[in-house]
PDB file of C-alpha atoms in Angstrom:
ATOM      1  CA  MET A   1     123.753 141.751  56.064  1.00  0.00           C
ATOM      2  CA  ILE A   2     126.172 139.731  58.202  1.00  0.00           C
ATOM      3  CA  ALA A   3     129.870 140.090  57.377  1.00  0.00           C
ATOM      4  CA  SER A   4     132.042 136.993  57.344  1.00  0.00           C
ATOM      5  CA  PHE A   5     135.807 136.718  57.735  1.00  0.00           C
ATOM      6  CA  PHE A   6     137.908 133.623  57.125  1.00  0.00           C
ATOM      7  CA  GLU A   7     141.505 132.688  56.422  1.00  0.00           C
ATOM      8  CA  CYS A   8     142.410 132.504  52.733  1.00  0.00           C
ATOM      9  CA  ASP A   9     145.428 131.969  50.506  1.00  0.00           C
ATOM     10  CA  LYS A  10     146.987 134.483  48.104  1.00  0.00           C
ATOM     11  CA  ASN A  11     144.366 133.541  45.485  1.00  0.00           C
ATOM     12  CA  GLY A  12     141.503 134.383  47.840  1.00  0.00           C
ATOM     13  CA  ASP A  13     140.426 130.771  48.365  1.00  0.00           C
ATOM     14  CA  MET A  14     139.525 129.523  51.837  1.00  0.00           C
ATOM     15  CA  VAL A  15     142.313 127.658  53.596  1.00  0.00           C
ATOM     16  CA  GLN A  16     141.074 124.177  54.505  1.00  0.00           C
ATOM     17  CA  ASP A  17     142.419 121.255  56.499  1.00  0.00           C
ATOM     18  CA  LYS A  18     142.920 117.759  55.125  1.00  0.00           C
ATOM     19  CA  ASP A  19     139.239 116.943  55.748  1.00  0.00           C
ATOM     20  CA  GLY A  20     138.027 119.909  53.706  1.00  0.00           C
ATOM     21  CA  ASN A  21     136.951 121.971  56.715  1.00  0.00           C
ATOM     22  CA  PRO A  22     137.996 125.589  57.329  1.00  0.00           C
ATOM     23  CA  ALA A  23     141.495 125.698  58.783  1.00  0.00           C
ATOM     24  CA  SER A  24     140.392 128.300  61.323  1.00  0.00           C
ATOM     25  CA  PRO A  25     137.011 129.436  62.664  1.00  0.00           C
ATOM     26  CA  ILE A  26     134.878 131.773  60.549  1.00  0.00           C
ATOM     27  CA  VAL A  27     134.127 135.094  62.236  1.00  0.00           C
ATOM     28  CA  GLU A  28     130.709 136.620  61.598  1.00  0.00           C
ATOM     29  CA  ALA A  29     129.362 139.965  62.771  1.00  0.00           C
ATOM     30  CA  PRO A  30     126.975 142.723  61.685  1.00  0.00           C
ATOM     31  CA  LEU A  31     128.571 145.995  60.618  1.00  0.00           C
ATOM     32  CA  THR A  32     127.491 149.343  62.002  1.00  0.00           C
ATOM     33  CA  GLU A  33     129.728 151.217  59.557  1.00  0.00           C
ATOM     34  CA  SER A  34     131.592 150.182  56.410  1.00  0.00           C
ATOM     35  CA  ASN A  35     133.424 152.148  53.768  1.00  0.00           C
ATOM     36  CA  LEU A  36     135.663 151.210  50.848  1.00  0.00           C
ATOM     37  CA  ASP A  37     138.319 153.718  49.755  1.00  0.00           C
ATOM     38  CA  ALA A  38     140.014 153.365  46.380  1.00  0.00           C
ATOM     39  CA  SER A  39     142.569 156.057  45.516  1.00  0.00           C
ATOM     40  CA  PHE A  40     143.823 156.611  41.975  1.00  0.00           C
ATOM     41  CA  ASN A  41     146.953 158.662  41.380  1.00  0.00           C
ATOM     42  CA  TRP A  42     146.736 160.980  38.381  1.00  0.00           C
ATOM     43  CA  GLN A  43     149.476 163.539  37.733  1.00  0.00           C
ATOM     44  CA  SER A  44     149.906 166.395  35.270  1.00  0.00           C
ATOM     45  CA  ALA A  45     153.300 165.438  33.905  1.00  0.00           C
ATOM     46  CA  PHE A  46     153.414 168.170  31.225  1.00  0.00           C
ATOM     47  CA  GLU A  47     152.802 171.219  33.410  1.00  0.00           C
ATOM     48  CA  SER A  48     156.470 172.231  33.127  1.00  0.00           C
ATOM     49  CA  MET A  49     156.074 172.689  29.367  1.00  0.00           C
ATOM     50  CA  SER A  50     154.205 175.986  29.761  1.00  0.00           C
ATOM     51  CA  PRO A  51     156.204 179.249  29.646  1.00  0.00           C
ATOM     52  CA  GLU A  52     154.788 180.230  33.044  1.00  0.00           C
ATOM     53  CA  SER A  53     156.898 177.515  34.654  1.00  0.00           C
ATOM     54  CA  LYS A  54     160.104 179.069  33.295  1.00  0.00           C
ATOM     55  CA  ALA A  55     159.530 182.593  34.583  1.00  0.00           C
ATOM     56  CA  PRO A  56     156.420 182.442  36.769  1.00  0.00           C
ATOM     57  CA  MET A  57     156.645 185.959  38.247  1.00  0.00           C
ATOM     58  CA  LEU A  58     157.225 187.659  34.895  1.00  0.00           C
ATOM     59  CA  PHE A  59     154.351 185.883  33.147  1.00  0.00           C
ATOM     60  CA  ALA A  60     152.059 186.429  36.117  1.00  0.00           C
ATOM     61  CA  MET A  61     152.661 190.185  35.861  1.00  0.00           C
ATOM     62  CA  LEU A  62     152.176 190.108  32.083  1.00  0.00           C
ATOM     63  CA  GLN A  63     148.916 188.145  32.282  1.00  0.00           C
ATOM     64  CA  SER A  64     147.434 190.281  35.031  1.00  0.00           C
ATOM     65  CA  GLY A  65     148.625 193.589  33.592  1.00  0.00           C
ATOM     66  CA  ALA A  66     150.510 194.350  36.785  1.00  0.00           C
ATOM     67  CA  ILE A  67     153.687 195.062  34.855  1.00  0.00           C
ATOM     68  CA  GLN A  68     152.247 198.208  33.238  1.00  0.00           C
ATOM     69  CA  PRO A  69     152.514 200.362  36.409  1.00  0.00           C
ATOM     70  CA  VAL A  70     156.125 199.270  36.709  1.00  0.00           C
ATOM     71  CA  ILE A  71     156.796 200.436  33.159  1.00  0.00           C
ATOM     72  CA  ASP A  72     155.008 203.708  33.858  1.00  0.00           C
ATOM     73  CA  ALA A  73     157.087 204.245  36.991  1.00  0.00           C
ATOM     74  CA  LEU A  74     160.218 203.798  34.950  1.00  0.00           C
ATOM     75  CA  SER A  75     158.840 205.909  32.091  1.00  0.00           C
ATOM     76  CA  ALA A  76     161.448 207.663  30.056  1.00  0.00           C
ATOM     77  CA  SER A  77     159.268 210.794  29.939  1.00  0.00           C
ATOM     78  CA  LYS A  78     160.830 211.837  33.195  1.00  0.00           C
ATOM     79  CA  VAL A  79     164.212 211.334  31.614  1.00  0.00           C
ATOM     80  CA  GLY A  80     163.053 213.377  28.644  1.00  0.00           C
ATOM     81  CA  SER A  81     162.017 216.232  30.909  1.00  0.00           C
ATOM     82  CA  ALA A  82     165.416 216.150  32.518  1.00  0.00           C
ATOM     83  CA  VAL A  83     167.088 216.205  29.117  1.00  0.00           C
ATOM     84  CA  GLY A  84     164.893 219.151  28.094  1.00  0.00           C
ATOM     85  CA  GLY A  85     165.994 221.088  31.136  1.00  0.00           C
ATOM     86  CA  LEU A  86     169.561 220.656  30.066  1.00  0.00           C
ATOM     87  CA  LEU A  87     169.198 221.147  26.293  1.00  0.00           C
ATOM     88  CA  GLY A  88     166.514 223.869  26.234  1.00  0.00           C
ATOM     89  CA  SER A  89     162.734 223.943  26.045  1.00  0.00           C
ATOM     90  CA  ASN A  90     162.409 223.070  22.321  1.00  0.00           C
ATOM     91  CA  ALA A  91     164.811 220.148  22.537  1.00  0.00           C
ATOM     92  CA  GLY A  92     163.155 218.988  25.728  1.00  0.00           C
ATOM     93  CA  GLN A  93     159.696 219.155  24.152  1.00  0.00           C
ATOM     94  CA  THR A  94     160.852 217.123  21.132  1.00  0.00           C
ATOM     95  CA  SER A  95     162.520 214.525  23.337  1.00  0.00           C
ATOM     96  CA  GLY A  96     159.439 214.302  25.574  1.00  0.00           C
ATOM     97  CA  ASN A  97     157.123 213.752  22.595  1.00  0.00           C
ATOM     98  CA  ALA A  98     159.356 210.964  21.275  1.00  0.00           C
ATOM     99  CA  VAL A  99     159.472 209.242  24.642  1.00  0.00           C
ATOM    100  CA  THR A 100     155.671 209.526  25.094  1.00  0.00           C
ATOM    101  CA  SER A 101     155.150 207.900  21.703  1.00  0.00           C
ATOM    102  CA  ALA A 102     157.507 205.052  22.622  1.00  0.00           C
ATOM    103  CA  GLN A 103     155.702 204.633  25.958  1.00  0.00           C
ATOM    104  CA  GLN A 104     152.340 204.384  24.170  1.00  0.00           C
ATOM    105  CA  GLN A 105     153.689 201.731  21.840  1.00  0.00           C
ATOM    106  CA  SER A 106     155.116 199.707  24.720  1.00  0.00           C
ATOM    107  CA  GLY A 107     151.800 199.985  26.561  1.00  0.00           C
ATOM    108  CA  ASP A 108     149.885 198.710  23.530  1.00  0.00           C
ATOM    109  CA  PHE A 109     152.346 195.858  23.232  1.00  0.00           C
ATOM    110  CA  LEU A 110     152.030 194.842  26.890  1.00  0.00           C
ATOM    111  CA  LYS A 111     148.223 194.850  26.736  1.00  0.00           C
ATOM    112  CA  GLN A 112     148.415 191.939  24.316  1.00  0.00           C
ATOM    113  CA  PHE A 113     149.636 189.720  27.188  1.00  0.00           C
ATOM    114  CA  GLU A 114     146.727 190.522  29.517  1.00  0.00           C
ATOM    115  CA  GLY A 115     144.312 187.645  30.077  1.00  0.00           C
ATOM    116  CA  ARG A 116     146.408 185.157  28.130  1.00  0.00           C
ATOM    117  CA  THR A 117     148.002 181.959  29.452  1.00  0.00           C
ATOM    118  CA  GLY A 118     150.291 179.243  28.181  1.00  0.00           C
ATOM    119  CA  ILE A 119     148.155 176.442  29.674  1.00  0.00           C
ATOM    120  CA  THR A 120     146.842 174.114  26.960  1.00  0.00           C
ATOM    121  CA  LYS A 121     145.017 170.803  26.910  1.00  0.00           C
ATOM    122  CA  LEU A 122     148.331 169.098  26.256  1.00  0.00           C
ATOM    123  CA  ASN A 123     150.257 170.430  29.220  1.00  0.00           C
ATOM    124  CA  SER A 124     147.233 170.005  31.492  1.00  0.00           C
ATOM    125  CA  THR A 125     146.680 166.375  30.464  1.00  0.00           C
ATOM    126  CA  GLN A 126     146.915 163.946  33.384  1.00  0.00           C
ATOM    127  CA  ILE A 127     148.583 160.563  33.274  1.00  0.00           C
ATOM    128  CA  PHE A 128     147.863 157.575  35.495  1.00  0.00           C
ATOM    129  CA  SER A 129     150.818 156.915  37.791  1.00  0.00           C
ATOM    130  CA  GLY A 130     149.503 154.013  39.869  1.00  0.00           C
ATOM    131  CA  MET A 131     147.320 153.379  42.884  1.00  0.00           C
ATOM    132  CA  PRO A 132     147.787 152.144  46.453  1.00  0.00           C
ATOM    133  CA  PRO A 133     145.999 149.044  47.768  1.00  0.00           C
ATOM    134  CA  VAL A 134     142.281 149.384  48.434  1.00  0.00           C
ATOM    135  CA  LYS A 135     141.314 150.274  52.019  1.00  0.00           C
ATOM    136  CA  ILE A 136     138.149 149.090  53.760  1.00  0.00           C
ATOM    137  CA  GLN A 137     137.088 150.724  57.017  1.00  0.00           C
ATOM    138  CA  LEU A 138     134.732 148.615  59.141  1.00  0.00           C
ATOM    139  CA  THR A 139     133.092 148.741  62.547  1.00  0.00           C
ATOM    140  CA  LEU A 140     132.085 145.290  63.765  1.00  0.00           C
ATOM    141  CA  LEU A 141     129.426 144.784  66.428  1.00  0.00           C
ATOM    142  CA  PHE A 142     129.851 141.862  68.795  1.00  0.00           C
ATOM    143  CA  ARG A 143     127.147 141.407  71.429  1.00  0.00           C
ATOM    144  CA  ALA A 144     126.588 138.568  73.875  1.00  0.00           C
ATOM    145  CA  TRP A 145     123.069 137.187  74.065  1.00  0.00           C
ATOM    146  CA  GLN A 146     123.905 133.970  75.889  1.00  0.00           C
ATOM    147  CA  ASP A 147     127.669 133.375  76.126  1.00  0.00           C
ATOM    148  CA  PRO A 148     130.126 136.320  76.199  1.00  0.00           C
ATOM    149  CA  VAL A 149     133.095 134.038  75.554  1.00  0.00           C
ATOM    150  CA  SER A 150     131.871 132.404  72.342  1.00  0.00           C
ATOM    151  CA  GLU A 151     129.964 135.451  71.048  1.00  0.00           C
ATOM    152  CA  VAL A 152     132.438 138.239  71.818  1.00  0.00           C
ATOM    153  CA  GLU A 153     135.770 137.058  73.229  1.00  0.00           C
ATOM    154  CA  ASP A 154     136.468 134.216  70.798  1.00  0.00           C
ATOM    155  CA  PRO A 155     135.752 136.257  67.614  1.00  0.00           C
ATOM    156  CA  LEU A 156     137.981 139.038  68.942  1.00  0.00           C
ATOM    157  CA  ASP A 157     140.794 136.600  69.668  1.00  0.00           C
ATOM    158  CA  GLN A 158     140.449 135.052  66.209  1.00  0.00           C
ATOM    159  CA  LEU A 159     140.710 138.405  64.435  1.00  0.00           C
ATOM    160  CA  LEU A 160     143.780 139.287  66.475  1.00  0.00           C
ATOM    161  CA  SER A 161     145.358 135.892  65.772  1.00  0.00           C
ATOM    162  CA  TRP A 162     145.089 136.699  62.057  1.00  0.00           C
ATOM    163  CA  ALA A 163     146.347 140.261  62.467  1.00  0.00           C
ATOM    164  CA  PHE A 164     149.440 139.500  64.574  1.00  0.00           C
ATOM    165  CA  PRO A 165     152.525 137.824  63.083  1.00  0.00           C
ATOM    166  CA  GLN A 166     152.216 134.068  63.468  1.00  0.00           C
ATOM    167  CA  ARG A 167     155.661 133.901  65.006  1.00  0.00           C
ATOM    168  CA  LEU A 168     158.502 136.272  65.817  1.00  0.00           C
ATOM    169  CA  ALA A 169     161.869 134.638  66.337  1.00  0.00           C
ATOM    170  CA  ASN A 170     163.711 135.257  69.585  1.00  0.00           C
ATOM    171  CA  ASP A 171     167.253 134.736  68.288  1.00  0.00           C
ATOM    172  CA  SER A 172     169.177 137.274  66.254  1.00  0.00           C
ATOM    173  CA  LEU A 173     169.852 136.795  62.564  1.00  0.00           C
ATOM    174  CA  ILE A 174     173.563 136.186  63.212  1.00  0.00           C
ATOM    175  CA  ALA A 175     172.831 133.487  65.778  1.00  0.00           C
ATOM    176  CA  ASN A 176     170.435 131.780  63.375  1.00  0.00           C
ATOM    177  CA  LEU A 177     172.986 131.856  60.550  1.00  0.00           C
ATOM    178  CA  ILE A 178     175.632 130.340  62.830  1.00  0.00           C
ATOM    179  CA  LYS A 179     173.241 127.525  63.710  1.00  0.00           C
ATOM    180  CA  ALA A 180     172.510 126.990  60.009  1.00  0.00           C
ATOM    181  CA  ALA A 181     176.253 126.845  59.241  1.00  0.00           C
ATOM    182  CA  GLN A 182     176.652 124.221  61.940  1.00  0.00           C
ATOM    183  CA  GLY A 183     173.767 122.214  60.511  1.00  0.00           C
ATOM    184  CA  GLU A 184     171.501 122.863  63.473  1.00  0.00           C
ATOM    185  CA  ALA A 185     168.878 124.873  61.546  1.00  0.00           C
ATOM    186  CA  ASN A 186     167.372 125.153  58.103  1.00  0.00           C
ATOM    187  CA  PRO A 187     169.171 127.900  56.093  1.00  0.00           C
ATOM    188  CA  ILE A 188     165.908 129.456  54.887  1.00  0.00           C
ATOM    189  CA  GLU A 189     164.416 129.443  58.372  1.00  0.00           C
ATOM    190  CA  ALA A 190     167.645 130.894  59.698  1.00  0.00           C
ATOM    191  CA  LEU A 191     167.569 133.757  57.192  1.00  0.00           C
ATOM    192  CA  LEU A 192     163.829 134.401  57.574  1.00  0.00           C
ATOM    193  CA  PRO A 193     162.991 133.027  61.020  1.00  0.00           C
ATOM    194  CA  SER A 194     159.653 134.777  61.610  1.00  0.00           C
ATOM    195  CA  GLN A 195     156.230 134.213  60.064  1.00  0.00           C
ATOM    196  CA  SER A 196     153.994 137.007  58.767  1.00  0.00           C
ATOM    197  CA  PRO A 197     150.290 137.525  59.600  1.00  0.00           C
ATOM    198  CA  LYS A 198     147.557 135.592  57.836  1.00  0.00           C
ATOM    199  CA  LEU A 199     145.614 136.655  54.763  1.00  0.00           C
ATOM    200  CA  ILE A 200     141.856 136.815  55.168  1.00  0.00           C
ATOM    201  CA  ALA A 201     138.760 137.136  53.015  1.00  0.00           C
ATOM    202  CA  PHE A 202     135.922 139.537  53.773  1.00  0.00           C
ATOM    203  CA  VAL A 203     132.447 138.584  52.530  1.00  0.00           C
ATOM    204  CA  TYR A 204     129.606 141.109  52.683  1.00  0.00           C
ATOM    205  CA  LYS A 205     126.485 141.826  50.601  1.00  0.00           C
ATOM    206  CA  ASN A 206     127.178 139.351  47.799  1.00  0.00           C
ATOM    207  CA  ARG A 207     130.795 140.418  47.385  1.00  0.00           C
ATOM    208  CA  LYS A 208     133.994 138.737  48.503  1.00  0.00           C
ATOM    209  CA  TYR A 209     137.055 140.899  49.001  1.00  0.00           C
ATOM    210  CA  ALA A 210     140.152 138.709  49.037  1.00  0.00           C
ATOM    211  CA  PRO A 211     142.965 138.420  49.755  1.00  0.00           C
ATOM    212  CA  MET A 212     143.023 141.145  52.397  1.00  0.00           C
ATOM    213  CA  VAL A 213     145.307 141.986  55.301  1.00  0.00           C
ATOM    214  CA  ILE A 214     144.310 143.426  58.653  1.00  0.00           C
ATOM    215  CA  GLU A 215     146.102 146.744  58.955  1.00  0.00           C
ATOM    216  CA  GLN A 216     144.566 148.011  62.168  1.00  0.00           C
ATOM    217  CA  ILE A 217     142.274 146.910  64.992  1.00  0.00           C
ATOM    218  CA  GLY A 218     141.122 149.230  67.754  1.00  0.00           C
ATOM    219  CA  ILE A 219     139.856 147.572  70.923  1.00  0.00           C
ATOM    220  CA  PRO A 220     137.698 149.854  73.128  1.00  0.00           C
ATOM    221  CA  LEU A 221     138.850 148.585  76.509  1.00  0.00           C
ATOM    222  CA  SER A 222     136.145 150.580  78.291  1.00  0.00           C
ATOM    223  CA  SER A 223     133.408 148.401  76.761  1.00  0.00           C
ATOM    224  CA  PRO A 224     130.974 146.732  79.214  1.00  0.00           C
ATOM    225  CA  ILE A 225     131.916 143.382  80.771  1.00  0.00           C
ATOM    226  CA  ASP A 226     130.208 140.702  82.810  1.00  0.00           C
ATOM    227  CA  SER A 227     131.053 139.587  86.344  1.00  0.00           C
ATOM    228  CA  ASN A 228     133.880 137.411  84.992  1.00  0.00           C
ATOM    229  CA  GLY A 229     135.541 140.254  83.097  1.00  0.00           C
ATOM    230  CA  ASN A 230     134.439 139.124  79.647  1.00  0.00           C
ATOM    231  CA  PHE A 231     133.223 141.700  77.140  1.00  0.00           C
ATOM    232  CA  VAL A 232     129.473 141.514  76.628  1.00  0.00           C
ATOM    233  CA  GLU A 233     129.404 144.130  73.860  1.00  0.00           C
ATOM    234  CA  LEU A 234     132.136 145.394  71.598  1.00  0.00           C
ATOM    235  CA  LEU A 235     132.229 147.911  68.766  1.00  0.00           C
ATOM    236  CA  LEU A 236     135.430 146.959  66.987  1.00  0.00           C
ATOM    237  CA  PRO A 237     136.940 149.320  64.352  1.00  0.00           C
ATOM    238  CA  VAL A 238     138.958 147.375  61.784  1.00  0.00           C
ATOM    239  CA  THR A 239     140.953 148.542  58.772  1.00  0.00           C
ATOM    240  CA  LEU A 240     141.532 146.088  55.937  1.00  0.00           C
ATOM    241  CA  GLY A 241     143.857 146.544  52.991  1.00  0.00           C
ATOM    242  CA  SER A 242     144.032 144.593  49.754  1.00  0.00           C
ATOM    243  CA  LEU A 243     147.202 142.564  49.288  1.00  0.00           C
ATOM    244  CA  THR A 244     147.854 144.278  45.934  1.00  0.00           C
ATOM    245  CA  ALA A 245     146.420 147.112  43.887  1.00  0.00           C
ATOM    246  CA  TRP A 246     143.294 146.171  41.917  1.00  0.00           C
ATOM    247  CA  ASP A 247     142.342 146.332  38.277  1.00  0.00           C
ATOM    248  CA  LYS A 248     138.870 146.083  36.743  1.00  0.00           C
ATOM    249  CA  ASP A 249     138.971 142.281  36.722  1.00  0.00           C
ATOM    250  CA  ASP A 250     139.750 142.165  40.437  1.00  0.00           C
ATOM    251  CA  TRP A 251     136.716 144.336  41.133  1.00  0.00           C
ATOM    252  CA  ALA A 252     134.509 142.241  38.854  1.00  0.00           C
ATOM    253  CA  ASN A 253     135.631 139.100  40.683  1.00  0.00           C
ATOM    254  CA  THR A 254     134.416 140.437  44.021  1.00  0.00           C
ATOM    255  CA  ARG A 255     130.827 139.667  43.034  1.00  0.00           C
ATOM    256  CA  TYR A 256     129.731 136.073  43.288  1.00  0.00           C
TER     257      TYR A 256
END
């Protein structure tokens, strides 16, 4: 039930010194909250193959039957009545009957579109388009029973020492390259003068998640302290992220 954190390499193995001891202290703490988030991106790549995507408004009106009132409003029967007024009652009646018949046929034709859609299993099929690294949200509880420094302050400092870059160069890139050209600096160190944060492993409930990076730490500065200003209790929210996306073998390897 106690979570452990230690420095690891890109393979997830603990970093050790020449004597075989951990290169940095192991941080242990109970967790009040923990959650693993794995997101999988699936997209419907064939949606544009349906006819609705070509003329969405037209096919929406056809499917819902909303186009029929438009046709009725533009019915040629009114035109036929106007023609009858000009050509005489008999001619107008004949023209009106012909237009009514044509309107009925068009109405029957449009009803065939109602309730139908171009969506099929093919154009609704999703494809896998990748996934971001796995996120783990944690809340660590540090509480001092005897020594606030070793039980709260030191674990906090160790987590932050892993999370922060190990070194940020003071000189500019141009200055470093000039020194390298003059033989005063290593060319690689001149081009990439800073050092990134450490990779860590997270062990909890018979699973080891590694390698991970610390993406976020929130320090509640209003937490209680002792007379020397040291935290005596700390609820520390931490966000971890996997170094890469995972496959099924990576998940299987978390259990040990």
